[in-house]
Tab-separated table of C-alpha atoms and ligand atoms in Angstrom:
chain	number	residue	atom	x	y	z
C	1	UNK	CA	-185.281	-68.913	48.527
C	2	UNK	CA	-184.569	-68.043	51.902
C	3	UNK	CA	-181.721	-65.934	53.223
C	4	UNK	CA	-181.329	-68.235	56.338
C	5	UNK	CA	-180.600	-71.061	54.263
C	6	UNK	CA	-177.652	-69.003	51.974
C	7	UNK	CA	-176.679	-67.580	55.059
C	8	UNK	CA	-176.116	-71.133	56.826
C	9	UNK	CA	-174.740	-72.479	53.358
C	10	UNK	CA	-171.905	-70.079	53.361
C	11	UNK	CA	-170.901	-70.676	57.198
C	12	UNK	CA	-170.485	-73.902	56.477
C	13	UNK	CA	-168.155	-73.722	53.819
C	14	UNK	CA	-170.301	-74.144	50.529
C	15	UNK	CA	-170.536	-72.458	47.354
C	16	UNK	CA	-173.224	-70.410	46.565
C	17	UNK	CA	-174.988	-70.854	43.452
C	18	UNK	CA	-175.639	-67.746	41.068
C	19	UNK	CA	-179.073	-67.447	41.464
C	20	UNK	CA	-178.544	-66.827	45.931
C	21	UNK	CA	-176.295	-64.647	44.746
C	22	UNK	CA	-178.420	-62.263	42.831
C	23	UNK	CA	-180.889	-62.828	45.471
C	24	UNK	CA	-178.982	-61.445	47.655
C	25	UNK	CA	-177.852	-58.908	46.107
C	26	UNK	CA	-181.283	-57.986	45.389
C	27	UNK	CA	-182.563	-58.218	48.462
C	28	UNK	CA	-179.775	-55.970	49.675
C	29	UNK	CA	-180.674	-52.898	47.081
C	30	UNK	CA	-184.764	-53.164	47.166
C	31	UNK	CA	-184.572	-53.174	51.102
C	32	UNK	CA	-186.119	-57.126	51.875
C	33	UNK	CA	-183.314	-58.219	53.501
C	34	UNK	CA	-182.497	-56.906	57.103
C	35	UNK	CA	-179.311	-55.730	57.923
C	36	UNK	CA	-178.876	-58.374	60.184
C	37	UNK	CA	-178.757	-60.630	58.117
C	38	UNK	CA	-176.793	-58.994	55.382
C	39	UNK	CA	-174.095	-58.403	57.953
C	40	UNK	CA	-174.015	-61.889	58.803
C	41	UNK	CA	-173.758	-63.030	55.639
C	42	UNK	CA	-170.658	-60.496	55.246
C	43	UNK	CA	-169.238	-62.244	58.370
C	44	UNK	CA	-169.348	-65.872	56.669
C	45	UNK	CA	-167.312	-64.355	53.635
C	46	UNK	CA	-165.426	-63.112	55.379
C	47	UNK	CA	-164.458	-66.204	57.473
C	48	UNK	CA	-164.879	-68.985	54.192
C	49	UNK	CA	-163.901	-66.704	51.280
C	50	UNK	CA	-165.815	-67.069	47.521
C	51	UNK	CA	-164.466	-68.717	44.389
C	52	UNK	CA	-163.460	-66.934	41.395
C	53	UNK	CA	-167.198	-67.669	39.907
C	54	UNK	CA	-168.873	-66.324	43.374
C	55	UNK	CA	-167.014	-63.127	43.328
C	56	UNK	CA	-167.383	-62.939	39.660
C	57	UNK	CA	-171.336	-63.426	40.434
C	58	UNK	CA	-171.228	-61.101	43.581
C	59	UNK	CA	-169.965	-58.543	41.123
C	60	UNK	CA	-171.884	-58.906	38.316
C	61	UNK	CA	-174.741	-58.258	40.502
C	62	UNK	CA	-173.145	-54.860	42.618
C	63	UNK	CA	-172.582	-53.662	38.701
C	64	UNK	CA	-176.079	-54.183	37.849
C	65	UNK	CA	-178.212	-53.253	41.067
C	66	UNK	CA	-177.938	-49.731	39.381
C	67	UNK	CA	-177.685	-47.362	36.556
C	68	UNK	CA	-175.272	-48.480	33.915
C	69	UNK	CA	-173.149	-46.429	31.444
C	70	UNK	CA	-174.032	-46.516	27.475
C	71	UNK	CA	-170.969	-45.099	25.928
C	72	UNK	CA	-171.523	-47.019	22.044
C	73	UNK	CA	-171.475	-43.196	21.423
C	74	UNK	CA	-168.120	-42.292	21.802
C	75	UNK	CA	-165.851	-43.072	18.873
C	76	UNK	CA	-162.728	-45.030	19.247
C	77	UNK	CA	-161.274	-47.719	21.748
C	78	UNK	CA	-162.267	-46.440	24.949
C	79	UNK	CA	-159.228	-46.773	28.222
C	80	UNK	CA	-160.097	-46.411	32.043
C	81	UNK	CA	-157.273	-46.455	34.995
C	82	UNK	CA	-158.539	-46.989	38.557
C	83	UNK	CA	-155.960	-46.853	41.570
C	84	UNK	CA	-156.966	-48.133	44.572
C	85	UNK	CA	-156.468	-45.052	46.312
C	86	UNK	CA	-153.212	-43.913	47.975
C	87	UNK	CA	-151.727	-40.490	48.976
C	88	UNK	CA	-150.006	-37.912	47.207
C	89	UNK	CA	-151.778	-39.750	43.892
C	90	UNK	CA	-152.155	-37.953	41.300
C	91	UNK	CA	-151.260	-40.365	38.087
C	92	UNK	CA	-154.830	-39.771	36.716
C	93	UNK	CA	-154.373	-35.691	36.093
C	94	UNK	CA	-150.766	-36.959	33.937
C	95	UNK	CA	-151.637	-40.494	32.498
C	96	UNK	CA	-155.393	-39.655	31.286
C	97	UNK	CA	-154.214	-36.161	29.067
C	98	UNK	CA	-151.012	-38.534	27.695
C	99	UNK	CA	-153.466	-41.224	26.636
C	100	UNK	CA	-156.225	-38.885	24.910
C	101	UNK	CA	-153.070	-37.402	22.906
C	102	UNK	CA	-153.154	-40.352	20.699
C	103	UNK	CA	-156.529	-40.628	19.867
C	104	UNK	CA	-157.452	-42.851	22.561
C	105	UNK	CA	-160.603	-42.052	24.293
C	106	UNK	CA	-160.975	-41.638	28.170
C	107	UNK	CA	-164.227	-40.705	29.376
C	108	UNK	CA	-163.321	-40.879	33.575
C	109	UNK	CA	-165.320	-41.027	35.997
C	110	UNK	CA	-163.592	-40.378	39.688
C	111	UNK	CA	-164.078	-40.613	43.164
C	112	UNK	CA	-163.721	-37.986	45.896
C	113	UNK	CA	-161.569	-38.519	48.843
C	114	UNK	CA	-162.159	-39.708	52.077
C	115	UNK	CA	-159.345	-39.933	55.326
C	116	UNK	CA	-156.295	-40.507	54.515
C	117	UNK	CA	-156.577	-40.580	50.234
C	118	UNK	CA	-157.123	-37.832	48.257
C	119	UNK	CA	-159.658	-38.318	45.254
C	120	UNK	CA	-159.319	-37.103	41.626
C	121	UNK	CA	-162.421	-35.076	41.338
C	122	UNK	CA	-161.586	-32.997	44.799
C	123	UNK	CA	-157.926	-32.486	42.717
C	124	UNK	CA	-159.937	-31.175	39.494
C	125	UNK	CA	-162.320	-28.860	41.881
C	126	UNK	CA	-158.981	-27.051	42.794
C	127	UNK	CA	-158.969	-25.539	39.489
C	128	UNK	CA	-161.620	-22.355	39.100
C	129	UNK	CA	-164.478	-23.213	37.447
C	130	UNK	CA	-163.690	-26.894	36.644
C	131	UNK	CA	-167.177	-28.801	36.368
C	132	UNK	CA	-167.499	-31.933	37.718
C	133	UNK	CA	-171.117	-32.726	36.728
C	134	UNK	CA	-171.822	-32.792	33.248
C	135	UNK	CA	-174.704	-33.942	31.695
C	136	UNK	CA	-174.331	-37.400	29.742
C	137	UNK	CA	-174.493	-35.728	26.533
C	138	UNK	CA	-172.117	-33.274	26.935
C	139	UNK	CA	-169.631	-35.911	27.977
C	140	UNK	CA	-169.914	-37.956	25.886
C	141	UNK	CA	-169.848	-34.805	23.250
C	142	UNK	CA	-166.304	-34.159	24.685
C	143	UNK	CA	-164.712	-37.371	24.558
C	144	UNK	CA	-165.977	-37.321	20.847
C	145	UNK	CA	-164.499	-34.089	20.322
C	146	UNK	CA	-161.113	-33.501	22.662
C	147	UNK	CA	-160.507	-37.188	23.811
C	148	UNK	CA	-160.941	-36.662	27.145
C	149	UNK	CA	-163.407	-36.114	29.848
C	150	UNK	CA	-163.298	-36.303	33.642
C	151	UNK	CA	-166.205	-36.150	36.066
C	152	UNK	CA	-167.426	-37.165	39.543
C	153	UNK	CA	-170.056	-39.925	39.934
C	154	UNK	CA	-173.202	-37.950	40.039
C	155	UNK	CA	-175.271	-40.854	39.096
C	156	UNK	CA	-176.311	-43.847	41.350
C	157	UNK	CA	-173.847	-46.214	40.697
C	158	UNK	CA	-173.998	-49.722	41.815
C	159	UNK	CA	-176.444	-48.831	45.303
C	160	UNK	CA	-175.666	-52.350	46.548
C	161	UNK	CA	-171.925	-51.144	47.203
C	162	UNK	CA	-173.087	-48.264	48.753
C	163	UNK	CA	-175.232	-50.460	51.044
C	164	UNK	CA	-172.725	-53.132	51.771
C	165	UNK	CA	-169.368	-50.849	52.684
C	166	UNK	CA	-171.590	-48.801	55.098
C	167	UNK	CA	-172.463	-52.273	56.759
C	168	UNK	CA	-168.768	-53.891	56.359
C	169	UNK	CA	-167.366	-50.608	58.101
C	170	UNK	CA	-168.912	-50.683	61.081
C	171	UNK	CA	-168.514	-54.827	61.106
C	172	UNK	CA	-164.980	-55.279	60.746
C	173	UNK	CA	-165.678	-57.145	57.239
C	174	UNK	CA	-163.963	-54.535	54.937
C	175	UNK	CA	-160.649	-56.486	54.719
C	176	UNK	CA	-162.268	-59.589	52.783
C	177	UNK	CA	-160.480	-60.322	49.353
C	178	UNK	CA	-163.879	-61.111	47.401
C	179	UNK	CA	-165.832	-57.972	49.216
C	180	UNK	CA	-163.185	-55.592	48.566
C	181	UNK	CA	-162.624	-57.018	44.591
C	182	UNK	CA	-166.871	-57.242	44.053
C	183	UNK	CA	-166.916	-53.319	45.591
C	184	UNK	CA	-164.380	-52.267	42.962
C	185	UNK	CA	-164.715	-53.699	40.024
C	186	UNK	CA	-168.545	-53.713	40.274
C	187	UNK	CA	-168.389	-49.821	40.360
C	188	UNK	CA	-166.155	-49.711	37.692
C	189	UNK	CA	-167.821	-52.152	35.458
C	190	UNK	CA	-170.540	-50.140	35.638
C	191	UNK	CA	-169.178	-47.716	33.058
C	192	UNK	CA	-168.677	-48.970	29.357
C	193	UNK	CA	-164.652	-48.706	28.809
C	194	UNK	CA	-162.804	-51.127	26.547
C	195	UNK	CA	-159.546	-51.291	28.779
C	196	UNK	CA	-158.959	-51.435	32.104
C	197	UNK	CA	-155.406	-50.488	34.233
C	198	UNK	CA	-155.283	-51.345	37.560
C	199	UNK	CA	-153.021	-49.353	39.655
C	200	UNK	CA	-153.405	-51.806	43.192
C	201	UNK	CA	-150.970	-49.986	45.668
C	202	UNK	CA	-149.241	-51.823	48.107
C	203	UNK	CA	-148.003	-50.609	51.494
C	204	UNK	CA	-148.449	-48.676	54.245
C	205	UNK	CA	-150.554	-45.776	52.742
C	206	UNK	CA	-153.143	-48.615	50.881
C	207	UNK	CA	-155.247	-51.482	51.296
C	208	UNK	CA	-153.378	-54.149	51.104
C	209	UNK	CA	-150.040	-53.719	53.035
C	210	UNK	CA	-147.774	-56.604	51.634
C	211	UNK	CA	-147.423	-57.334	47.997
C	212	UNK	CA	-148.663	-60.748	48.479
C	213	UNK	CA	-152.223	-59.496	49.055
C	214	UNK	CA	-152.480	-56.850	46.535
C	215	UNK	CA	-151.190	-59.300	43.976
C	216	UNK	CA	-153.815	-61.707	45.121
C	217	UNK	CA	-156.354	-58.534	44.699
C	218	UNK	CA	-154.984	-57.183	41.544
C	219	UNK	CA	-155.300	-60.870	40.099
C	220	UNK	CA	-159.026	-61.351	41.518
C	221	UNK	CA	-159.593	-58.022	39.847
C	222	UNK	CA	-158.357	-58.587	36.217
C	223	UNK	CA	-160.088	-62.081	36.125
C	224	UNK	CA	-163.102	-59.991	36.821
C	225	UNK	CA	-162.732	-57.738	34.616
C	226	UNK	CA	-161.117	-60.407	31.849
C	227	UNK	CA	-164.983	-62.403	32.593
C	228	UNK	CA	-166.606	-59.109	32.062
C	229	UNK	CA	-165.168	-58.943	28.465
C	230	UNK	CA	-162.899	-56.212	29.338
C	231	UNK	CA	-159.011	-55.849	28.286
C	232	UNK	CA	-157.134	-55.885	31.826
C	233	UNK	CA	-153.906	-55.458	33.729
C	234	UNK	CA	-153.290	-54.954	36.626
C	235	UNK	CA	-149.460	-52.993	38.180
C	236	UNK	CA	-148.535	-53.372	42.190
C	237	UNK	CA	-146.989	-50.115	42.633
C	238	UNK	CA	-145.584	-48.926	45.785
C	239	UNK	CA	-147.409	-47.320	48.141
C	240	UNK	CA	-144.751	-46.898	51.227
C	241	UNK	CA	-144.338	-43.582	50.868
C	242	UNK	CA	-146.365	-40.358	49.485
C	243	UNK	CA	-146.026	-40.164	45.365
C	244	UNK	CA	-144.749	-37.548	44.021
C	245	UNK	CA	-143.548	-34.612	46.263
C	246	UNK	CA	-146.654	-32.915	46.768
C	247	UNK	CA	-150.276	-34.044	48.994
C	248	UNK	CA	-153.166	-31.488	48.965
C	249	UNK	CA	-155.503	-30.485	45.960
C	250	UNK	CA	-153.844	-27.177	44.283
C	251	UNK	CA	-150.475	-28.247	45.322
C	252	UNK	CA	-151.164	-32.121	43.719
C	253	UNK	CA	-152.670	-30.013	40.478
C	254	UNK	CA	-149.172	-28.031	40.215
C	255	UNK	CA	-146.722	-30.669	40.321
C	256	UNK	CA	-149.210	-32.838	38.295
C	257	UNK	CA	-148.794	-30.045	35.627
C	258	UNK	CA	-144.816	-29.961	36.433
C	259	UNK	CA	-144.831	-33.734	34.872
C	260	UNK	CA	-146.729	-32.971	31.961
C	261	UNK	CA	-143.921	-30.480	31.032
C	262	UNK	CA	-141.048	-33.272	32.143
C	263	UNK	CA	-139.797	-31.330	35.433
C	264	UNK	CA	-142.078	-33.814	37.464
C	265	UNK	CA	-140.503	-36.230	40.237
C	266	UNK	CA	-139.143	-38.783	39.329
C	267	UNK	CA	-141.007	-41.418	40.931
C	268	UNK	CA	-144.405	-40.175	39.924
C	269	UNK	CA	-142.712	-39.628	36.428
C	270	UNK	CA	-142.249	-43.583	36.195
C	271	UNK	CA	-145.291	-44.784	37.700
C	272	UNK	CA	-147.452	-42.282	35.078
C	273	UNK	CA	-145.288	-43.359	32.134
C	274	UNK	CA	-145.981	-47.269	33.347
C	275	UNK	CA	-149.092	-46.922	33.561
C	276	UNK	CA	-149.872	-44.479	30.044
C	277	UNK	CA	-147.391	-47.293	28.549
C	278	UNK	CA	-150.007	-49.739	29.877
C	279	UNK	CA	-153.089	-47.835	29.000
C	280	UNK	CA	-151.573	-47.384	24.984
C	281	UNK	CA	-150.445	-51.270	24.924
C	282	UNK	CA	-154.461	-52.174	25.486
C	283	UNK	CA	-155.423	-49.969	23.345
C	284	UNK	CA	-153.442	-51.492	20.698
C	285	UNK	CA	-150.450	-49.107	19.949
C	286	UNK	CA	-147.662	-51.843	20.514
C	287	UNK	CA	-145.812	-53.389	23.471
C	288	UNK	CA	-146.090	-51.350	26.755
C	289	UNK	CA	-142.310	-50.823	26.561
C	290	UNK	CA	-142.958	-49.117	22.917
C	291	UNK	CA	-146.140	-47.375	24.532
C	292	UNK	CA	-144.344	-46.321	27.310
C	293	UNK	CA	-141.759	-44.277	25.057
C	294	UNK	CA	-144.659	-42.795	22.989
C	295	UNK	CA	-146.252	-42.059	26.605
C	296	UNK	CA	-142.444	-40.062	27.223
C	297	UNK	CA	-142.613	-38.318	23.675
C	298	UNK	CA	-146.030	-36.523	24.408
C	299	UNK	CA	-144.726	-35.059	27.748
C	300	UNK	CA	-141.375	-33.785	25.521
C	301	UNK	CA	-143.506	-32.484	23.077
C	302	UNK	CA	-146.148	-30.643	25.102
C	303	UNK	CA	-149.083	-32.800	23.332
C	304	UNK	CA	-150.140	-34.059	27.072
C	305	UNK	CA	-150.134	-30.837	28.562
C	306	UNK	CA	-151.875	-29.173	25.597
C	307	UNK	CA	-154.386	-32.103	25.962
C	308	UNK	CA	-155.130	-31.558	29.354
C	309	UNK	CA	-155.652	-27.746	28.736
C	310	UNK	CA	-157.913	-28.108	26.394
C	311	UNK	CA	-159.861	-30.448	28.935
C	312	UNK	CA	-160.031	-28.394	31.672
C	313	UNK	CA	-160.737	-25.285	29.357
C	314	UNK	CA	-164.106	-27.465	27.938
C	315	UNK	CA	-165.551	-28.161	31.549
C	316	UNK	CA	-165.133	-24.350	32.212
C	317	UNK	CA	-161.816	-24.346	34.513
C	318	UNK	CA	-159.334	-21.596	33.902
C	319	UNK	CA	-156.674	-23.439	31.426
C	320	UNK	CA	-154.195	-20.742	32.443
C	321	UNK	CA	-153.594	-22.492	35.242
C	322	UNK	CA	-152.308	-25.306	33.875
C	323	UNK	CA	-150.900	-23.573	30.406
C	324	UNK	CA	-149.273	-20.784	32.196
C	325	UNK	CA	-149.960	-17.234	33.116
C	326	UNK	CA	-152.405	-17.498	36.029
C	327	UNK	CA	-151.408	-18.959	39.630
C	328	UNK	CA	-153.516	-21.118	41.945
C	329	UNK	CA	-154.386	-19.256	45.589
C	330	UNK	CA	-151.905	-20.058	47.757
C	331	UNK	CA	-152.678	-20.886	51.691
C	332	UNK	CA	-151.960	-18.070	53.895
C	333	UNK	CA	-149.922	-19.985	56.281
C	334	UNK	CA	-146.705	-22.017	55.460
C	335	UNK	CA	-144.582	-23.738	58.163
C	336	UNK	CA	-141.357	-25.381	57.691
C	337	UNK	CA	-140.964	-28.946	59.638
C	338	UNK	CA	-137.497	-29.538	60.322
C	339	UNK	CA	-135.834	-32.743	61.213
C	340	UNK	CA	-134.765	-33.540	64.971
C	341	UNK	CA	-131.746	-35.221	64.111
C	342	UNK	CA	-129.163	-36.160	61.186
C	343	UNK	CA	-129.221	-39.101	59.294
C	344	UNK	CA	-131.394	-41.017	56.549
C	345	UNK	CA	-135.335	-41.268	56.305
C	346	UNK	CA	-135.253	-44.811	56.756
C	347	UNK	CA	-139.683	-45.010	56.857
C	348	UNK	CA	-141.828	-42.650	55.628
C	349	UNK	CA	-145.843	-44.056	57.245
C	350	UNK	CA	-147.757	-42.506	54.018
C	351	UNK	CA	-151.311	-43.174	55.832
C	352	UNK	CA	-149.506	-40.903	58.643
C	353	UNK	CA	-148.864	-38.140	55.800
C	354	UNK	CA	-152.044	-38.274	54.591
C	355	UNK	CA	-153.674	-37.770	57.555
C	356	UNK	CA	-151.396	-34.901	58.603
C	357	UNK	CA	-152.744	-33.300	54.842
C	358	UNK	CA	-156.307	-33.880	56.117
C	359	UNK	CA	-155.142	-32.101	59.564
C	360	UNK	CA	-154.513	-28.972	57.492
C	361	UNK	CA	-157.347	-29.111	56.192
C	362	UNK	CA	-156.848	-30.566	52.674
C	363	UNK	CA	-159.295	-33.833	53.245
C	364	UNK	CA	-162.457	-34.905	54.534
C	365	UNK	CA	-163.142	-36.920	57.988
C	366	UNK	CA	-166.500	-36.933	56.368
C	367	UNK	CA	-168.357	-37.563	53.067
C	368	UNK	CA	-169.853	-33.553	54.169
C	369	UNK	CA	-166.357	-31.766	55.253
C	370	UNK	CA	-165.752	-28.819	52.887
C	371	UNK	CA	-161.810	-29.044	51.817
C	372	UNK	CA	-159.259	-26.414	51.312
C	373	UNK	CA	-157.820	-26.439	48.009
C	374	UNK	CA	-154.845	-24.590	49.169
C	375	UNK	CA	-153.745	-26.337	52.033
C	376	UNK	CA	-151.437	-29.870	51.996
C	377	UNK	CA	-147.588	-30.831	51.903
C	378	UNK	CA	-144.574	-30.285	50.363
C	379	UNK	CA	-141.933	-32.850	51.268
C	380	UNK	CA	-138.481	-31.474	50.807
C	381	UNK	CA	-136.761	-35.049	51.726
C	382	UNK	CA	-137.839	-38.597	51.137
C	383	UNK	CA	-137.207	-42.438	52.530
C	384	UNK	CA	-133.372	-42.591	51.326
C	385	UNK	CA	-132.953	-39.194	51.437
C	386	UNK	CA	-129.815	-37.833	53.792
C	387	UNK	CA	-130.861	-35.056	56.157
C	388	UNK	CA	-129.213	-32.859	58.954
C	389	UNK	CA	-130.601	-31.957	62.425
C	390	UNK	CA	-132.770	-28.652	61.829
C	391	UNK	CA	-132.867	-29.399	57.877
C	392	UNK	CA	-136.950	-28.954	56.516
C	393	UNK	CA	-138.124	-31.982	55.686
C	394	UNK	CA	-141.774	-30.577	54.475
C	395	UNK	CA	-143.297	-27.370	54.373
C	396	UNK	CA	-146.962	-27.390	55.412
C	397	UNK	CA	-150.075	-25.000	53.991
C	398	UNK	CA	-152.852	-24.433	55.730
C	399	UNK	CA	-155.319	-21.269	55.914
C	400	UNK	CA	-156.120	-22.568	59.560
C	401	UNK	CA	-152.778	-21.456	61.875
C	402	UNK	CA	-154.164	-23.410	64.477
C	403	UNK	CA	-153.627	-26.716	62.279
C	404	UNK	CA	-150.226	-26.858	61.833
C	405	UNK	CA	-149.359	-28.215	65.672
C	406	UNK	CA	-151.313	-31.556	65.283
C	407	UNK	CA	-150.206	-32.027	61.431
C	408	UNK	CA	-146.721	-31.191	62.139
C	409	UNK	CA	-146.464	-33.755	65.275
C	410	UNK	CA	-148.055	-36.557	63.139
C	411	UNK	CA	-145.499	-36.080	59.720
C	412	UNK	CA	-142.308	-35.828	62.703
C	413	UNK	CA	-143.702	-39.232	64.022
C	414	UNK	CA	-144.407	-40.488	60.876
C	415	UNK	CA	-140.721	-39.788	59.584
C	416	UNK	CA	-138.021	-42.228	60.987
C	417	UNK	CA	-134.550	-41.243	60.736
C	418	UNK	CA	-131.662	-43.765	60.795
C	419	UNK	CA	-127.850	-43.779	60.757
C	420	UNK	CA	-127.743	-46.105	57.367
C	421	UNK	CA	-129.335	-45.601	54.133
C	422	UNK	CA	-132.698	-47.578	53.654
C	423	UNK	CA	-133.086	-50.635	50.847
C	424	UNK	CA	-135.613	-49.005	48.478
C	425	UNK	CA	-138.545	-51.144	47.576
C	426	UNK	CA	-139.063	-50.703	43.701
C	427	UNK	CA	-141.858	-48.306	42.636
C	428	UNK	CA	-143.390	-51.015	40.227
C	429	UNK	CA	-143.792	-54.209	41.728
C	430	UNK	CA	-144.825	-56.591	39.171
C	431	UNK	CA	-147.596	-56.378	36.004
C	432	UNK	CA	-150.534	-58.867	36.577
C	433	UNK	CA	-152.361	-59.577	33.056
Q	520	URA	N1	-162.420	-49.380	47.673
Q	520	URA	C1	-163.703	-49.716	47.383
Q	520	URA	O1	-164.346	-49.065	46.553
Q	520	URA	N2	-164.245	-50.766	48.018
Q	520	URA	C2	-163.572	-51.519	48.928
Q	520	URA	O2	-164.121	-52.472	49.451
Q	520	URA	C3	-162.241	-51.149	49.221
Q	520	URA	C4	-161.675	-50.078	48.568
């Protein structure tokens, strides 16, 4: 086989077989294939697209270019969530505790953040002395024993992806359909879960800006995942503004925790009950509407919160912090950004807020940045909301003062005010199953 001839194959229009596939994809993890030609086999993707059985190929083989997951040790039906990253997201830290409560087992593995999005694990690293690294044993001990587990990806997880997105970043061939759903779901098939919920956002702070492309991604995704043997759905949730009220690690962790004890915003209150209700349904403990009420119960109770406590009390973080009784550091600085006129936040640009987090220091530009835990947004007004001139629409946190003139010019221009009211989008789009 010759990479020339898949190469030329795919330019003009054809299918590619399984077998160039793997080759490929081989080629691509050992080394043997040049980078030139990799990238110019991205390019014809990109341009002719796969079918369903190509991109089910092209991730069957990301999945298993490296270590896989064994979890036939953990008891019980076994539930993963992945979002497609956003900002302000913090559905994980509320839906995965509310699942565990009911004898469902998540053992989660999460991402850190890059840019704009903030990741889970960077979230969890807020709290003092959470582990993130745990050895496979012991996680797999804890999901037997609490439920729940949550860790970062310390092991080499599909290396192809790794390979590929590095190449597709600097080649303009991220935004491809098939090489965006193989990069996904072949990381996340390689861990062992029963159940799958897609969260695909949609809108200016995701991926996929319309909902016509993320519901062509979310369905690419769950027939991925359906071919893989897996239990799928997929839910287009909105992604046109920040979730929740708060963006930045310690301040994500706190209103996180709010929800768990049913003061939490509303919209992130929805989307995590959606989703839980999702999760349940899978799992087998009745209709997602019936789920989702069961999801609402633990929060009332204070099984979700206790659940999550317990978690972060295993992997050695100080459950105080989430129980009550100890308070997260808090930035030294705090600024209050005030709105230049009266009116109604017509557009809130949640890529722009995200990036005005990362300003004040809560992100990463790069894979090395250190973050601060402390530092982020709290919005005080959102897109609908009335405001007057000189009214705070956000407080900012930093422990830098010199960040808060760039992050407080990008969330004014990021925040446009109008004389009517806005149409609100709706926070769930649509289920795809
Ligand atoms: N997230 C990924 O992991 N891969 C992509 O290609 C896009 C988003």
């Amino acid at each position: 086989m010759r990479m020339y001839d898949i190469i030329k194959k795919k330019r003009d229009g054809g299918e590619l077989s399984t077998g160039e596939i793997d080759f490929f994809i081989r080629g691509v993890t050992d080394g043997s294939i040049p980078d030139y030609q990799i990238t110019a086999l991205l390019m014809a993707i990109y341009y002719r697209g796969m079918t369903v059985r190509e991109t089910c190929d092209l991730t069957f083989a990301v999945r298993d270019s490296g270590e896989k997951l064994d979890f036939s040790a953990i008891d019980g039906i076994r539930v993963d969530k992945h979002s497609t990253g956003g900002v302000g997201d913090k559905t994980s830290l509320v839906v995965a505790p509310i699942v565990a409560s009911f004898g469902v087992k998540v053992a989660k593995m999460s991402g850190r953040g890059l840019g704009h999005t903030g990741g889970t694990v960077d979230k969890l690293e807020a709290i003092d002395g959470f582990r993130t690294t745990l050895s496979e044993e012991e996680f797999i001990a804890q999901v037997n024993r609490i439920g729940l587990a949550i860790v970062g990806q310390s092991r080499q997880f599909a290396p192809a992806d790794k390979k590929l997105y590095a190449l597709r970043d600097v080649t303009a061939t991220v935004d491809s359909m098939p090489l965006i759903a193989a990069s996904i779901m072949g990381k996340k098939l390689a861990a062992d879960d029963d159940c799958i919920v897609l969260d695909v956002k949609t809108g200016s702070g995701s991926f996929m800006k319309t909902v016509e492309e993320s519901r062509e991604l979310a369905r690419l995704m769950v027939d991925i995942g359906k071919n893989a043997g897996k239990k799928m759905v997929a839910l287009i949730t909105n992604m046109d503004r920040p979730l929740g009220n708060a963006i930045g690690n310690s301040l994500e962790v706190i209103e996180a925790v709010e929800t768990l004890k049913g003061r939490g915003p509303e919209d992130l209150t929805e989307v995590c009950l959606t989703l839980a209700g999702h999760m349940l349904s899978l799992a087998g403990k009745g209709t997602p509407e019936e789920c989702e009420r069961l999801a609402a119960r633990s929060i009332a109770d204070g099984s979700a919160l206790g659940k999550l406590a317990q978690a972060v009390e295993a992997q050695g973080g100080n459950a105080a912090l989430i129980e009550g009784g100890a308070k997260f550091a808090e930035a030294k600085y705090s600024r209050a950004v005030k709105s230049e006129k009266s009116g109604y936040i017509v557009r809130t640009d949640a890529e722009a807020y995200g990036l005005a987090s990362l300003a004040l220091g809560a992100g990463r530009n790069t894979a090395e940045d250190t973050i601060d835990f402390a530092a982020g947004i709290l919005l005080k007004k959102k897109t609908g909301d009335r405001v007057e001139k000189g009214e705070e629409i956000a407080t900012l946190f930093t422990n830098r003062d010199e960040a808060f003139a760039s992050a407080s010019q990008i969330l004014t221009a990021a925040t446009e005010i109008g004389s009517e009211p806005p149409v609100r989008g709706p926070l769930v789009y649509e289920t795809v199953q």
